[in-house]
PDB file of C-alpha atoms and ligand atoms in Angstrom:
ATOM      1  CA  MET K   1       0.000   0.000   0.000  1.00 40.00           C
ATOM      2  CA  ILE K   2       1.279   3.449  -0.905  1.00 48.00           C
ATOM      3  CA  HIS K   3       1.675   5.748   2.046  1.00 51.00           C
ATOM      4  CA  GLN K   4      -0.459   8.847   1.627  1.00 66.00           C
ATOM      5  CA  ASP K   5       0.101  12.030   3.563  1.00 85.00           C
ATOM      6  CA  LEU K   6      -3.381  12.492   4.956  1.00 94.00           C
ATOM      7  CA  PRO K   7      -4.628  14.563   7.909  1.00 95.00           C
ATOM      8  CA  PRO K   8      -6.668  13.074  10.757  1.00 94.00           C
ATOM      9  CA  GLY K   9     -10.456  12.912  10.495  1.00 94.00           C
ATOM     10  CA  GLU K  10     -12.523  11.129   7.849  1.00 94.00           C
ATOM     11  CA  LYS K  11     -13.993  14.292   6.299  1.00 96.00           C
ATOM     12  CA  TRP K  12     -10.591  15.983   6.016  1.00 96.00           C
ATOM     13  CA  ARG K  13      -9.025  12.819   4.564  1.00 96.00           C
ATOM     14  CA  GLN K  14     -11.698  12.802   1.864  1.00 96.00           C
ATOM     15  CA  TYR K  15     -11.101  16.488   1.089  1.00 97.00           C
ATOM     16  CA  GLU K  16      -7.336  15.837   0.954  1.00 97.00           C
ATOM     17  CA  LEU K  17      -7.687  12.857  -1.394  1.00 96.00           C
ATOM     18  CA  HIS K  18      -9.814  14.877  -3.814  1.00 97.00           C
ATOM     19  CA  ALA K  19      -7.421  17.824  -3.521  1.00 97.00           C
ATOM     20  CA  LEU K  20      -4.431  15.578  -4.292  1.00 96.00           C
ATOM     21  CA  GLY K  21      -6.338  14.413  -7.357  1.00 95.00           C
ATOM     22  CA  PHE K  22      -6.788  18.025  -8.510  1.00 96.00           C
ATOM     23  CA  ARG K  23      -3.061  18.666  -7.972  1.00 96.00           C
ATOM     24  CA  ASP K  24      -2.135  15.516  -9.927  1.00 94.00           C
ATOM     25  CA  PHE K  25      -4.377  16.698 -12.715  1.00 92.00           C
ATOM     26  CA  ALA K  26      -2.598  20.072 -12.757  1.00 93.00           C
ATOM     27  CA  ARG K  27       0.764  18.199 -12.719  1.00 94.00           C
ATOM     28  CA  VAL K  28       2.039  20.293  -9.835  1.00 95.00           C
ATOM     29  CA  ARG K  29       4.817  18.951  -7.599  1.00 94.00           C
ATOM     30  CA  PRO K  30       3.810  17.931  -4.029  1.00 93.00           C
ATOM     31  CA  THR K  31       5.273  21.012  -2.327  1.00 96.00           C
ATOM     32  CA  ALA K  32       4.736  23.530  -5.159  1.00 97.00           C
ATOM     33  CA  ALA K  33       2.120  26.280  -5.358  1.00 97.00           C
ATOM     34  CA  LEU K  34      -0.960  25.461  -7.421  1.00 97.00           C
ATOM     35  CA  ASP K  35      -2.115  28.119  -9.894  1.00 95.00           C
ATOM     36  CA  PRO K  36      -5.939  27.934  -9.952  1.00 95.00           C
ATOM     37  CA  PHE K  37      -6.059  30.076 -13.101  1.00 93.00           C
ATOM     38  CA  ARG K  38      -4.362  27.223 -14.984  1.00 91.00           C
ATOM     39  CA  LEU K  39      -6.767  24.685 -13.511  1.00 93.00           C
ATOM     40  CA  ALA K  40      -9.864  26.817 -14.275  1.00 94.00           C
ATOM     41  CA  LYS K  41      -9.895  26.014 -17.988  1.00 90.00           C
ATOM     42  CA  PHE K  42      -9.898  22.265 -17.288  1.00 91.00           C
ATOM     43  CA  ALA K  43     -13.003  22.896 -15.159  1.00 92.00           C
ATOM     44  CA  ASN K  44     -14.607  24.686 -18.134  1.00 93.00           C
ATOM     45  CA  LEU K  45     -14.557  27.979 -16.274  1.00 94.00           C
ATOM     46  CA  VAL K  46     -13.836  31.276 -18.011  1.00 92.00           C
ATOM     47  CA  VAL K  47     -12.487  33.889 -15.643  1.00 91.00           C
ATOM     48  CA  ILE K  48     -13.683  37.353 -16.640  1.00 86.00           C
ATOM     49  CA  GLU K  49     -11.790  40.354 -15.346  1.00 79.00           C
ATOM     50  CA  PHE K  50     -14.011  42.838 -13.570  1.00 81.00           C
ATOM     51  CA  ASP K  51     -12.799  45.589 -15.923  1.00 79.00           C
ATOM     52  CA  GLN K  52     -14.140  43.594 -18.888  1.00 80.00           C
ATOM     53  CA  ILE K  53     -17.719  43.921 -17.638  1.00 82.00           C
ATOM     54  CA  LYS K  54     -19.487  46.473 -19.802  1.00 83.00           C
ATOM     55  CA  GLY K  55     -22.550  48.506 -18.879  1.00 85.00           C
ATOM     56  CA  LEU K  56     -21.659  49.149 -15.248  1.00 85.00           C
ATOM     57  CA  SER K  57     -21.983  52.811 -14.364  1.00 88.00           C
ATOM     58  CA  ALA K  58     -19.071  54.494 -12.636  1.00 88.00           C
ATOM     59  CA  LYS K  59     -21.274  54.751  -9.556  1.00 90.00           C
ATOM     60  CA  ASN K  60     -22.061  51.005  -9.495  1.00 87.00           C
ATOM     61  CA  ARG K  61     -18.437  50.134 -10.162  1.00 86.00           C
ATOM     62  CA  GLU K  62     -17.410  52.365  -7.284  1.00 87.00           C
ATOM     63  CA  HIS K  63     -20.030  50.701  -5.046  1.00 87.00           C
ATOM     64  CA  LEU K  64     -18.941  47.123  -5.880  1.00 85.00           C
ATOM     65  CA  LEU K  65     -15.235  47.828  -5.411  1.00 87.00           C
ATOM     66  CA  GLY K  66     -15.642  50.327  -2.582  1.00 87.00           C
ATOM     67  CA  SER K  67     -18.221  50.260   0.194  1.00 86.00           C
ATOM     68  CA  ALA K  68     -19.766  46.918  -0.888  1.00 84.00           C
ATOM     69  CA  SER K  69     -16.465  45.199  -1.650  1.00 84.00           C
ATOM     70  CA  GLU K  70     -16.437  43.063   1.498  1.00 83.00           C
ATOM     71  CA  GLN K  71     -19.897  41.682   0.657  1.00 81.00           C
ATOM     72  CA  TRP K  72     -18.852  39.730  -2.403  1.00 82.00           C
ATOM     73  CA  SER K  73     -15.801  37.675  -3.362  1.00 80.00           C
ATOM     74  CA  GLY K  74     -16.940  36.299  -6.695  1.00 80.00           C
ATOM     75  CA  GLY K  75     -18.692  33.322  -8.141  1.00 77.00           C
ATOM     76  CA  ALA K  76     -19.747  31.427 -11.218  1.00 79.00           C
ATOM     77  CA  CYS K  77     -22.808  32.212 -13.299  1.00 77.00           C
ATOM     78  CA  SER K  78     -25.271  29.365 -12.827  1.00 72.00           C
ATOM     79  CA  ARG K  79     -26.274  29.371 -16.524  1.00 78.00           C
ATOM     80  CA  PRO K  80     -23.514  27.941 -18.742  1.00 82.00           C
ATOM     81  CA  LEU K  81     -22.526  29.432 -22.107  1.00 87.00           C
ATOM     82  CA  PRO K  82     -23.759  27.560 -25.236  1.00 90.00           C
ATOM     83  CA  ASP K  83     -20.402  25.715 -25.386  1.00 90.00           C
ATOM     84  CA  GLY K  84     -20.848  24.472 -21.814  1.00 87.00           C
ATOM     85  CA  ARG K  85     -18.303  26.768 -20.238  1.00 91.00           C
ATOM     86  CA  ARG K  86     -19.289  28.882 -17.257  1.00 89.00           C
ATOM     87  CA  ILE K  87     -18.253  32.435 -16.475  1.00 90.00           C
ATOM     88  CA  VAL K  88     -16.553  33.284 -13.190  1.00 91.00           C
ATOM     89  CA  ILE K  89     -16.196  36.858 -11.981  1.00 88.00           C
ATOM     90  CA  LEU K  90     -13.768  37.654  -9.172  1.00 88.00           C
ATOM     91  CA  ASN K  91     -13.551  40.731  -6.958  1.00 87.00           C
ATOM     92  CA  PRO K  92     -10.282  42.421  -8.030  1.00 84.00           C
ATOM     93  CA  SER K  93     -10.083  44.560  -4.883  1.00 85.00           C
ATOM     94  CA  HIS K  94      -9.577  41.426  -2.749  1.00 85.00           C
ATOM     95  CA  GLY K  95      -6.115  40.855  -4.178  1.00 84.00           C
ATOM     96  CA  ARG K  96      -4.535  37.805  -5.758  1.00 84.00           C
ATOM     97  CA  MET K  97      -4.235  35.841  -2.501  1.00 88.00           C
ATOM     98  CA  ARG K  98      -7.949  35.858  -1.621  1.00 88.00           C
ATOM     99  CA  THR K  99      -8.931  35.528  -5.267  1.00 90.00           C
ATOM    100  CA  HIS K 100      -7.014  32.229  -5.491  1.00 93.00           C
ATOM    101  CA  ALA K 101      -9.164  30.702  -2.734  1.00 93.00           C
ATOM    102  CA  THR K 102     -12.418  31.979  -4.294  1.00 92.00           C
ATOM    103  CA  LEU K 103     -11.536  30.627  -7.733  1.00 94.00           C
ATOM    104  CA  MET K 104     -10.334  27.317  -6.285  1.00 96.00           C
ATOM    105  CA  GLU K 105     -13.710  26.906  -4.553  1.00 94.00           C
ATOM    106  CA  GLU K 106     -15.532  27.343  -7.869  1.00 93.00           C
ATOM    107  CA  ILE K 107     -13.190  24.795  -9.516  1.00 95.00           C
ATOM    108  CA  SER K 108     -13.896  22.344  -6.678  1.00 96.00           C
ATOM    109  CA  HIS K 109     -17.661  22.646  -7.206  1.00 94.00           C
ATOM    110  CA  VAL K 110     -17.160  21.624 -10.846  1.00 93.00           C
ATOM    111  CA  PHE K 111     -14.691  18.774 -10.225  1.00 95.00           C
ATOM    112  CA  LEU K 112     -16.772  17.430  -7.338  1.00 96.00           C
ATOM    113  CA  GLY K 113     -19.848  17.414  -9.590  1.00 93.00           C
ATOM    114  CA  HIS K 114     -21.969  19.693  -7.400  1.00 92.00           C
ATOM    115  CA  GLN K 115     -25.324  20.769  -8.795  1.00 86.00           C
ATOM    116  CA  PRO K 116     -26.324  24.369  -8.070  1.00 81.00           C
ATOM    117  CA  THR K 117     -29.537  24.747  -6.101  1.00 78.00           C
ATOM    118  CA  LYS K 118     -32.464  26.067  -8.121  1.00 70.00           C
ATOM    119  CA  LEU K 119     -32.948  29.012  -5.834  1.00 66.00           C
ATOM    120  CA  LYS K 120     -30.187  31.145  -4.455  1.00 67.00           C
ATOM    121  CA  ILE K 121     -30.136  30.742  -0.695  1.00 64.00           C
ATOM    122  CA  VAL K 122     -29.649  33.890   1.369  1.00 68.00           C
ATOM    123  CA  GLU K 123     -29.122  33.532   5.093  1.00 69.00           C
ATOM    124  CA  GLU K 124     -27.200  34.919   8.026  1.00 71.00           C
ATOM    125  CA  ASP K 125     -23.908  33.383   9.096  1.00 70.00           C
ATOM    126  CA  ALA K 126     -22.723  32.925  12.693  1.00 71.00           C
ATOM    127  CA  GLN K 127     -21.442  36.515  12.737  1.00 67.00           C
ATOM    128  CA  GLY K 128     -24.845  37.837  11.661  1.00 68.00           C
ATOM    129  CA  ARG K 129     -23.642  38.778   8.181  1.00 62.00           C
ATOM    130  CA  THR K 130     -25.840  38.076   5.197  1.00 63.00           C
ATOM    131  CA  VAL K 131     -24.351  35.366   2.994  1.00 65.00           C
ATOM    132  CA  SER K 132     -25.758  33.849  -0.149  1.00 67.00           C
ATOM    133  CA  ARG K 133     -24.934  30.517  -1.671  1.00 72.00           C
ATOM    134  CA  ASP K 134     -25.706  28.635  -4.843  1.00 77.00           C
ATOM    135  CA  TYR K 135     -25.100  25.081  -3.575  1.00 86.00           C
ATOM    136  CA  ARG K 136     -26.246  22.946  -0.648  1.00 88.00           C
ATOM    137  CA  LYS K 137     -24.467  23.804   2.598  1.00 90.00           C
ATOM    138  CA  ALA K 138     -22.575  20.463   2.638  1.00 93.00           C
ATOM    139  CA  ASP K 139     -21.388  21.092  -0.933  1.00 94.00           C
ATOM    140  CA  GLU K 140     -20.227  24.610  -0.029  1.00 92.00           C
ATOM    141  CA  ASP K 141     -18.237  23.188   2.899  1.00 95.00           C
ATOM    142  CA  ALA K 142     -16.718  20.448   0.730  1.00 96.00           C
ATOM    143  CA  ALA K 143     -15.806  22.838  -2.100  1.00 96.00           C
ATOM    144  CA  TYR K 144     -14.154  25.332   0.224  1.00 95.00           C
ATOM    145  CA  GLY K 145     -12.376  22.633   2.275  1.00 97.00           C
ATOM    146  CA  THR K 146     -11.165  20.727  -0.782  1.00 98.00           C
ATOM    147  CA  GLY K 147     -10.099  23.901  -2.584  1.00 97.00           C
ATOM    148  CA  ALA K 148      -8.103  25.000   0.463  1.00 98.00           C
ATOM    149  CA  ALA K 149      -6.454  21.557   0.645  1.00 98.00           C
ATOM    150  CA  ALA K 150      -5.508  21.773  -3.043  1.00 98.00           C
ATOM    151  CA  LEU K 151      -3.866  25.168  -2.470  1.00 98.00           C
ATOM    152  CA  VAL K 152      -2.186  24.180   0.832  1.00 98.00           C
ATOM    153  CA  PRO K 153      -1.732  20.380   0.856  1.00 98.00           C
ATOM    154  CA  PHE K 154      -1.227  18.661   4.200  1.00 97.00           C
ATOM    155  CA  GLY K 155       2.080  16.903   3.432  1.00 97.00           C
ATOM    156  CA  ALA K 156       3.845  20.083   2.329  1.00 97.00           C
ATOM    157  CA  LEU K 157       2.239  22.120   5.113  1.00 97.00           C
ATOM    158  CA  ARG K 158       3.518  19.704   7.775  1.00 96.00           C
ATOM    159  CA  LYS K 159       6.995  19.690   6.193  1.00 96.00           C
ATOM    160  CA  PHE K 160       7.183  23.507   6.263  1.00 97.00           C
ATOM    161  CA  VAL K 161       5.891  23.664   9.843  1.00 97.00           C
ATOM    162  CA  LEU K 162       8.528  21.150  10.974  1.00 95.00           C
ATOM    163  CA  GLU K 163      11.168  23.250   9.207  1.00 96.00           C
ATOM    164  CA  GLY K 164      10.075  26.172  11.379  1.00 96.00           C
ATOM    165  CA  GLN K 165       8.466  28.343   8.708  1.00 97.00           C
ATOM    166  CA  THR K 166       5.911  30.951   9.793  1.00 97.00           C
ATOM    167  CA  SER K 167       2.345  31.047   8.463  1.00 97.00           C
ATOM    168  CA  LEU K 168       3.267  34.197   6.522  1.00 97.00           C
ATOM    169  CA  GLN K 169       6.221  32.455   4.829  1.00 98.00           C
ATOM    170  CA  ILE K 170       4.040  29.459   3.993  1.00 98.00           C
ATOM    171  CA  ALA K 171       1.293  31.774   2.670  1.00 98.00           C
ATOM    172  CA  ARG K 172       3.762  33.548   0.372  1.00 97.00           C
ATOM    173  CA  HIS K 173       5.050  30.215  -0.901  1.00 98.00           C
ATOM    174  CA  PHE K 174       1.565  28.955  -1.793  1.00 98.00           C
ATOM    175  CA  ARG K 175       0.351  32.428  -2.914  1.00 96.00           C
ATOM    176  CA  VAL K 176      -2.584  32.414  -0.536  1.00 96.00           C
ATOM    177  CA  SER K 177      -3.570  34.538   2.451  1.00 95.00           C
ATOM    178  CA  ARG K 178      -2.064  33.912   5.858  1.00 96.00           C
ATOM    179  CA  GLU K 179      -5.638  33.346   7.115  1.00 96.00           C
ATOM    180  CA  LEU K 180      -6.021  30.423   4.708  1.00 97.00           C
ATOM    181  CA  VAL K 181      -2.762  28.838   5.928  1.00 98.00           C
ATOM    182  CA  GLU K 182      -3.886  29.221   9.549  1.00 98.00           C
ATOM    183  CA  TYR K 183      -7.285  27.702   8.701  1.00 97.00           C
ATOM    184  CA  ARG K 184      -5.452  24.721   7.162  1.00 98.00           C
ATOM    185  CA  LEU K 185      -3.154  24.424  10.217  1.00 98.00           C
ATOM    186  CA  LYS K 186      -6.242  24.234  12.449  1.00 98.00           C
ATOM    187  CA  VAL K 187      -8.386  21.818  10.434  1.00 97.00           C
ATOM    188  CA  THR K 188      -5.454  19.444   9.826  1.00 97.00           C
ATOM    189  CA  ARG K 189      -4.578  19.601  13.545  1.00 96.00           C
ATOM    190  CA  LEU K 190      -1.092  20.983  12.984  1.00 97.00           C
ATOM    191  CA  TRP K 191      -1.906  24.085  14.997  1.00 97.00           C
ATOM    192  CA  SER K 192      -0.385  22.941  18.308  1.00 96.00           C
ATOM    193  CA  THR K 193       2.781  21.752  16.521  1.00 95.00           C
ATOM    194  CA  TYR K 194       2.935  25.125  14.819  1.00 97.00           C
ATOM    195  CA  LYS K 195       2.367  27.041  18.062  1.00 95.00           C
ATOM    196  CA  THR K 196       5.050  25.019  19.865  1.00 93.00           C
ATOM    197  CA  ALA K 197       7.561  25.659  17.068  1.00 89.00           C
ATOM    198  CA  HIS K 198       6.982  29.423  17.317  1.00 88.00           C
ATOM    199  CA  SER K 199       6.485  29.831  21.057  1.00 84.00           C
ATOM    200  CA  ASP K 200      10.021  31.266  21.586  1.00 66.00           C
ATOM    201  CA  SER K 201      10.178  33.608  18.616  1.00 56.00           C
ATOM    202  CA  GLY K 202       6.978  35.464  19.441  1.00 51.00           C
ATOM    203  CA  ALA K 203       5.533  34.718  16.013  1.00 49.00           C
ATOM    204  CA  SER K 204       1.854  33.918  16.010  1.00 51.00           C
TER     205      SER K 204
HETATM  206 ZN1   ZN R   1     -19.377  27.847  -3.362  1.00 87.38          ZN
END
């Protein structure tokens, strides 16, 4: 049997296995950064730059990128194009790091075969913010969790933690946000190892 670098917990092992499959498909080395923009075309997704959207008034553009910017990260249009591809629009003001996680989630929905719900679901999250989703809650969790695992795989993450790298260094390596690396450290139960490694240096 081939030894697989998998985190504890059945759900997280499943996410990791799917994520490793995505990385294999993208032919990316085990410790290398995954570029979701390369993977997007294999998922039949067309990423449209925000600036390419015509017909938005300056005022609406200002609203979406200014005061309302935190309320949307991006998403795929539920109706495909005639050739089967689907359009994804990403919020450019969130920066490349956050955009990678958003796009990777959309890719995961496609590769995991999720079917969008017929009605958009709008509800409040635990922090009381209004969130909307296009898939069942379990599918949203799986797409986000699997996408995060594809961007920050467990085996490489553990290796870098044992080498003493900080979450910021690891984030730069994988071209994701530090928050995403810390989320991965927690869900893969590497957090206490990480904390112990950095308890002297004052890094958090
Ligand atoms: Zn989603």
